[in-house]
Coordinates of C-alpha atoms in Angstrom, one line a residue:
X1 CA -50.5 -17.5 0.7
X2 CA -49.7 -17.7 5.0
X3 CA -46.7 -15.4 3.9
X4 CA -48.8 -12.9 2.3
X5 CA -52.1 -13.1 4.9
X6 CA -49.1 -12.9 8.0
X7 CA -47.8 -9.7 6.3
X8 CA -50.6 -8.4 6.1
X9 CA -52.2 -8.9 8.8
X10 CA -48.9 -7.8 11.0
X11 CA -49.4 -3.9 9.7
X12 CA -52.3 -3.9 12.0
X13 CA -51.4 -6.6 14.4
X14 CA -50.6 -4.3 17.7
X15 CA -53.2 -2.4 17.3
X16 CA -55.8 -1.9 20.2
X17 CA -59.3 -2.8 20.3
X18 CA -61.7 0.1 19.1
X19 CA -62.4 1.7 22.4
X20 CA -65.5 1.4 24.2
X21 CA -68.4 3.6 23.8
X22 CA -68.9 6.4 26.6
X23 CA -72.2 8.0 25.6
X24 CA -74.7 6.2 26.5
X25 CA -76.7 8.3 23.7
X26 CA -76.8 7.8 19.6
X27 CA -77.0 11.4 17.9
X28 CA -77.9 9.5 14.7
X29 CA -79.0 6.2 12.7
X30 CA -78.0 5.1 9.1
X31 CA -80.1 3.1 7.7
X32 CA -79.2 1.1 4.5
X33 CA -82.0 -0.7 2.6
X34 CA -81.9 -3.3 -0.1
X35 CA -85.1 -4.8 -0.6
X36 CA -85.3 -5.4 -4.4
X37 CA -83.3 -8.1 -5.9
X38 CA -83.8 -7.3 -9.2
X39 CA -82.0 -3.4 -8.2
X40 CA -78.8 -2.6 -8.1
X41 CA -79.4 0.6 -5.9
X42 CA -79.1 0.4 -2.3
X43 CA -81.0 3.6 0.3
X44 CA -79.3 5.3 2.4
X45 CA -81.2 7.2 5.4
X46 CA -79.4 9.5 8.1
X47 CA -81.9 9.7 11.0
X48 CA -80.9 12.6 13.4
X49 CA -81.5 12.2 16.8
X50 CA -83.1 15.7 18.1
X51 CA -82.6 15.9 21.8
X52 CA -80.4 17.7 24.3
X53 CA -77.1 15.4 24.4
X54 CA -76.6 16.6 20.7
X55 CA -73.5 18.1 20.5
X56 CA -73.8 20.6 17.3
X57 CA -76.7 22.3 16.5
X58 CA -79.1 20.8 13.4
X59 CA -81.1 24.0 12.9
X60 CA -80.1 26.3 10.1
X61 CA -78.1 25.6 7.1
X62 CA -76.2 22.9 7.0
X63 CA -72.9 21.0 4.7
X64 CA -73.5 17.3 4.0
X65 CA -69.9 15.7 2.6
X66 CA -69.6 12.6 1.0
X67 CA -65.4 11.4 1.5
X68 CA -63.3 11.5 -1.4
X69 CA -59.8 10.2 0.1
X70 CA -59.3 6.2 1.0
X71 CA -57.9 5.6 4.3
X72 CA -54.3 4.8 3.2
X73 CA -54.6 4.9 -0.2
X74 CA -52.6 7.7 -2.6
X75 CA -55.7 8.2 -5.0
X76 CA -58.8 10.2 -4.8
X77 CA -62.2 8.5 -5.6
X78 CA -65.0 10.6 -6.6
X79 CA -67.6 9.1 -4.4
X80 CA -70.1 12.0 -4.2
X81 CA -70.6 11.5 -8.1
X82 CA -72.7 8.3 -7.3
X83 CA -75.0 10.2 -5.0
X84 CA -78.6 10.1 -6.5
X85 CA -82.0 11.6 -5.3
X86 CA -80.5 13.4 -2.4
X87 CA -83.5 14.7 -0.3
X88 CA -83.3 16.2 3.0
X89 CA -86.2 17.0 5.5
X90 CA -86.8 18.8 9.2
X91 CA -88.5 17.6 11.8
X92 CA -91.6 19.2 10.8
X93 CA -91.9 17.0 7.8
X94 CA -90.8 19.7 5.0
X95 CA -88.1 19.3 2.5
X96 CA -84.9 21.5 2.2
X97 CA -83.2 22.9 -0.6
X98 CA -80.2 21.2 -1.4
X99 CA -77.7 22.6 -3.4
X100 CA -74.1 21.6 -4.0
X101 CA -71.6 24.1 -3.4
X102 CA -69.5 23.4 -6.8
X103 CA -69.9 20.8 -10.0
X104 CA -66.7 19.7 -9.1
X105 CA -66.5 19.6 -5.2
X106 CA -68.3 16.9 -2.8
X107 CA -70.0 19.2 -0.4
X108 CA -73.9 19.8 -0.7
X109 CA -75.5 22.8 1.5
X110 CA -79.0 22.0 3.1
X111 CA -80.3 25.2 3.4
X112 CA -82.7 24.9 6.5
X113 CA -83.8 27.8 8.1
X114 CA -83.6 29.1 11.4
X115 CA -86.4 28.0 12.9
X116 CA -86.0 24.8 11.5
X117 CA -84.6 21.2 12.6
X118 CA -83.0 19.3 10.4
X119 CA -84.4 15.3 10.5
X120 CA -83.4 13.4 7.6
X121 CA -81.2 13.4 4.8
X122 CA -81.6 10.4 2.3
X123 CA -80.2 9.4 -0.7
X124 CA -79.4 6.3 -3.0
X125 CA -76.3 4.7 -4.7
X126 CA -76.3 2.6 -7.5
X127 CA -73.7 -0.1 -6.8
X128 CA -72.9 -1.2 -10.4
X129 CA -72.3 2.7 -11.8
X130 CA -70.0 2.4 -8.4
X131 CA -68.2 -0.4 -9.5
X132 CA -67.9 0.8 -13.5
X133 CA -66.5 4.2 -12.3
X134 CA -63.6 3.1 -9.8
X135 CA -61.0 1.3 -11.7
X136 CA -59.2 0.2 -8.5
X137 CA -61.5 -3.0 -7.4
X138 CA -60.2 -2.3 -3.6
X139 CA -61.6 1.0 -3.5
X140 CA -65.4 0.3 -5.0
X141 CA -68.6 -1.4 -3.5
X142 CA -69.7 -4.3 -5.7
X143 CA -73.4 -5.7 -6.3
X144 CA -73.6 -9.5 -8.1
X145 CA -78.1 -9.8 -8.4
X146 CA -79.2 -12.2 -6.5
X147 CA -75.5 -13.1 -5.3
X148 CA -73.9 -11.1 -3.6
X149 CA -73.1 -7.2 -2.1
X150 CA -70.0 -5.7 -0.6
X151 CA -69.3 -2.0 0.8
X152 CA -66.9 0.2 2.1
X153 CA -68.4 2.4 5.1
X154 CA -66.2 5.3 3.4
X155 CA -67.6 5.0 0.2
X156 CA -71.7 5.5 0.7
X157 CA -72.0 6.7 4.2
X158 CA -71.8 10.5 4.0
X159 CA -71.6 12.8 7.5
X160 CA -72.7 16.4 8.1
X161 CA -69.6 18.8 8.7
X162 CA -69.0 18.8 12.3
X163 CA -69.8 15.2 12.8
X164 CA -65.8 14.5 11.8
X165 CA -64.8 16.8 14.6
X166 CA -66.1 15.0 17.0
X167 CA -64.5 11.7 18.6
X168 CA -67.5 10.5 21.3
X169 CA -70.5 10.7 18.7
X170 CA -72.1 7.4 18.9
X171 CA -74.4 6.1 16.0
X172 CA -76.5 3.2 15.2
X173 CA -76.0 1.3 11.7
X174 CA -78.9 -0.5 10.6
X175 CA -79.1 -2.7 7.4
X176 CA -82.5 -4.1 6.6
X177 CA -82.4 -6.5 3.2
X178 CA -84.5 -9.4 2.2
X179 CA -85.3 -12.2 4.7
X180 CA -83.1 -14.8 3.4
X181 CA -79.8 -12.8 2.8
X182 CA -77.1 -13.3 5.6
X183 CA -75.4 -10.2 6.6
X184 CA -72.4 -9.9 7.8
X185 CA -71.2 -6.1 9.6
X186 CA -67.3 -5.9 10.4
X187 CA -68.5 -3.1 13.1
X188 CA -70.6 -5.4 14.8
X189 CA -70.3 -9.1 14.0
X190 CA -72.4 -12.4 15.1
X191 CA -71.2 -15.8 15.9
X192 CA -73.5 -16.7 13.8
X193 CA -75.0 -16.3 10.4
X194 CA -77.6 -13.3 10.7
X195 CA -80.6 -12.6 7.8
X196 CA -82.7 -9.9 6.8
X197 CA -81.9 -7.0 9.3
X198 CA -79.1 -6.4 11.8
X199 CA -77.4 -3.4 13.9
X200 CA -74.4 -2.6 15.3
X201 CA -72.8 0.7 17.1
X202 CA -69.8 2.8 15.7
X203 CA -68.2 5.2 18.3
X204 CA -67.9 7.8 15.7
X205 CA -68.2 8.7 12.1
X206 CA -64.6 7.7 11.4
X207 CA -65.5 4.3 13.1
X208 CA -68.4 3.8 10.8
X209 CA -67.1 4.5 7.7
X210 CA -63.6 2.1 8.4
X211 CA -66.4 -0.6 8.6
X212 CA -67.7 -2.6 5.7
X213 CA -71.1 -4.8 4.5
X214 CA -71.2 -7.7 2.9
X215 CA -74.3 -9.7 3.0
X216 CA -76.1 -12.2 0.0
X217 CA -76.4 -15.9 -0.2
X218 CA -73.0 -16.6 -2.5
X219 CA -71.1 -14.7 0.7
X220 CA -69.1 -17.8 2.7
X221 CA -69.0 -17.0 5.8
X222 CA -66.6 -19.0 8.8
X223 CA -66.5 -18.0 12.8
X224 CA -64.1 -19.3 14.7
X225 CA -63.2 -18.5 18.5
X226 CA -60.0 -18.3 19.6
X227 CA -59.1 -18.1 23.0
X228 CA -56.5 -17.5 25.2
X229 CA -55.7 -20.7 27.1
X230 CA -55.5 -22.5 24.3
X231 CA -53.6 -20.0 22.2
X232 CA -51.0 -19.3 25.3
X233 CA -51.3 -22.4 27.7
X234 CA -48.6 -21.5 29.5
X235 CA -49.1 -17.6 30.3
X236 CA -51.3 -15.8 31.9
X237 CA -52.0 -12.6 31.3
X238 CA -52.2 -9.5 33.9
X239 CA -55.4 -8.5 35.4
X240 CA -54.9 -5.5 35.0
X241 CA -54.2 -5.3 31.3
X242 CA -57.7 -7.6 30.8
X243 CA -59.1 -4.5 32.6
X244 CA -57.5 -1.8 30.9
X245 CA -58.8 -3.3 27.5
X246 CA -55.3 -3.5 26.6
X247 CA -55.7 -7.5 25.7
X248 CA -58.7 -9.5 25.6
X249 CA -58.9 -13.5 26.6
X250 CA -60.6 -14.4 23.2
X251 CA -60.7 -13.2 19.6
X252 CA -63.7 -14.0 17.5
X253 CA -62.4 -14.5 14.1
X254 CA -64.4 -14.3 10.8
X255 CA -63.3 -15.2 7.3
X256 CA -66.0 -13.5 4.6
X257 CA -65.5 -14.7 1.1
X258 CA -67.0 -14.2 -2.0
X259 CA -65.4 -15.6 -5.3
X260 CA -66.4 -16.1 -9.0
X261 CA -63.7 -18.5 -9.5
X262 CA -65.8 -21.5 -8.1
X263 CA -64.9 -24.3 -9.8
X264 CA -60.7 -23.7 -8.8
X265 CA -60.9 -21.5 -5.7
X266 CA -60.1 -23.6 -2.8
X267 CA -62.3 -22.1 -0.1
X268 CA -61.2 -24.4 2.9
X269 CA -58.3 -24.0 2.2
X270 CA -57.7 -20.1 2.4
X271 CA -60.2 -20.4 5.2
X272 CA -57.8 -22.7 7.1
X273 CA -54.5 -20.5 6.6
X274 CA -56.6 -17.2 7.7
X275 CA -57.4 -18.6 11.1
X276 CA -53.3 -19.9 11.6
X277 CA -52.1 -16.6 10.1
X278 CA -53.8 -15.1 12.5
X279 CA -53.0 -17.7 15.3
X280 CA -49.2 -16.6 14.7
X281 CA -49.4 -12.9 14.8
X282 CA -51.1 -13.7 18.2
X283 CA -48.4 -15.6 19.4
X284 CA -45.8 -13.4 18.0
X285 CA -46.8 -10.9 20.0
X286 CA -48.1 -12.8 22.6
X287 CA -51.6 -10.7 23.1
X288 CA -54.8 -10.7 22.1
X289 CA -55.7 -6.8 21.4
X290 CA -59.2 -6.6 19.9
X291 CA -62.3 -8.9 20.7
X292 CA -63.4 -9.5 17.0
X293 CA -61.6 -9.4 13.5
X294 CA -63.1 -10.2 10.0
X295 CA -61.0 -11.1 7.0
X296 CA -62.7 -10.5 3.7
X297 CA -61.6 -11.8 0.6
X298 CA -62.9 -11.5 -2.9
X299 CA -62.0 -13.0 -5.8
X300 CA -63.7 -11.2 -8.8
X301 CA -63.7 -11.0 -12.8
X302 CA -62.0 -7.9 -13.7
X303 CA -64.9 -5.8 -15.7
X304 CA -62.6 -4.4 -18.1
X305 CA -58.8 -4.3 -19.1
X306 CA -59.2 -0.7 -17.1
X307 CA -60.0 -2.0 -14.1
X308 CA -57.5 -3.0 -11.7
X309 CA -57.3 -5.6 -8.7
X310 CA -55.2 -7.5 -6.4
X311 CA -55.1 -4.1 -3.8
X312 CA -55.6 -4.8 0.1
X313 CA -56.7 -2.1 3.0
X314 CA -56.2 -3.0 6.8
X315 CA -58.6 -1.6 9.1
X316 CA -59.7 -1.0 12.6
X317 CA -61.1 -4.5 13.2
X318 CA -60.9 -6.0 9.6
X319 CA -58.7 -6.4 6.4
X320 CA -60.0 -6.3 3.2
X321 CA -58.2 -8.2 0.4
X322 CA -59.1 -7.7 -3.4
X323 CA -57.4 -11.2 -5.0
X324 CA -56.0 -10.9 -8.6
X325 CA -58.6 -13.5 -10.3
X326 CA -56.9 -16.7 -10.8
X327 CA -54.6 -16.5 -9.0
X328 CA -54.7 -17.7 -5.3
X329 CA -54.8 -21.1 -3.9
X330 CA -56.7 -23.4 -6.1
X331 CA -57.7 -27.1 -5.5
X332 CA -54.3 -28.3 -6.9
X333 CA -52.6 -26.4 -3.9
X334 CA -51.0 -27.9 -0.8
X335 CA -50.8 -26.8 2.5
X336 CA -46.9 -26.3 1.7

């Protein structure tokens, strides 16, 4: 298990922190909703923010794109076939006609007119046709009622066409769910356990959709702070790298898991060898390059002899790891 976290975990290791934020504006805000326990749909709305500072114009027609390729994977994933009740309107309240360019293509034109502003576009997903239709359990957001929710920024968050052309583009995520679900957002993360609505920024589109949700009440979630004095208590680092943003003097580290194998799956455990895996790619390398870094595991029930697990995906400030069911460290393991 510290074998297979440490080799992960080194692909993205030297990596820097996501840089900071220069626009003090954000040209849009994606709101997701899940308000209704008994639904396996969450909502998606894309708030446009008309002003000035916008740097493409939102009158006239426009191309909405929902991804199709997984950062580093080799497959495509059809993710604009799970689109439902897509609905754009302008700033004048009216709706536009949507059509999509081709049956088989992942590109929708909204067809405002000239003198119109584009506002809104909104849509819904259902997470459990999601999860049926992927057969690779790394590449597909997953809904457990009442339990438990977990998605991948690139698979629901769709962007208008020259929002990926753009690197400063700031926008606000917003995820609003019932009152007593903790949420937990790999883009912005909280020492502690939030519920019922939280925020965070993403520099860009690309940013955004490398990030991931997971929120419900079966969702363990572990913070740890590790810092740089204790972690190097003999070095010191340059000023001037602190300053650069080159190395930071603490890492918050989060562990996010969510099994179905309860009564084997040793939780503290896995927890435990996270947060030293991590510990020795920092002292490997003998920096501390990002402020915050979430590792989320899951450990789910294959639907179906077509579905497929045990993939993991690094990303900017998170790694994602699908665990074949059954098995990982159970409560027969040792720390050996």
């Amino acid at each position: 298990m510290m074998y297979f976290l440490t080799s992960f975990l080194l692909l993205f290791a030297t990596s820097l922190s996501s840089s900071s934020i220069i626009s003090p504006f954000i040209y849009a805000k994606y709101i997701l909703s899940y308000n209704d326990i008994q639904s396996t749909n969450i909502y998606i709305n894309i708030e446009f923010q008309i002003n000035e500072h916008i740097q493409f114009h939102l009158n006239g027609t426009q191309i909405f794109i929902m991804p199709r390729s997984v950062p580093s994977g080799y497959n495509l994933q059809f993710y604009d076939s799970y689109v439902d009740n897509l609905t754009a309107k302008s700033s004048s309240g009216n709706f536009i006609t949507i059509k999509k360019e081709s049956i088989d293509g992942p590109r929708w034109t909204l067809e405002c007119a000239l003198n119109e502003t584009l506002s809104t576009i909104s849509y819904s997903i259902n997470l459990t046709k999601h999860e049926q239709g992927i057969l690779n359990a790394g590449d597909a957001s997953k809904i457990r009622l009442n339990r438990y929710i977990s998605t991948l920024g690139y698979s629901i968050f769709g962007y208008l066409e020259p929002m990926d052309k753009v690197e400063n583009f700031p926008l606000m995520l917003i995820v609003q769910s019932l009152s007593e679900w903790p949420i937990h957002l790999t883009l912005s993360p909280s020492n502690q356990q939030i519920y019922g609505t939280t925020s965070g920024i993403a520099k860009n589109y690309y940013h955004l959709a490398d990030s991931q949700i997971y929120m419900g009440p079966n969702m363990n979630f572990t913070y740890i702070s590790i810092s740089d004095d204790k972690l190097f208590p003999c070095s010191s680092f340059d000023q001037k790298l602190i300053e650069q943003n080159h190395t930071q003097i603490s890492l918050s580290f989060y562990v996010i898991i969510y099994t179905e194998d309860t009564e084997n799956f040793d939780i503290d455990m896995v927890t435990k060898l996270s947060v030293q895996a991590m510990k020795n790619l920092l002292l490997y390398y003998n920096i501390i390059p990002f402020s915050f870094y979430t590792v989320a595991m899951e450990i789910i029930k294959p639907l179906d002899d077509k579905h497929t697990d045990g993939f993991s995906m690094e990303h900017l400030n998170s790694c994602t790891i699908n665990v074949k069911y059954g098995t990982i460290i159970n409560k027969n393991s040792t720390d050996n």
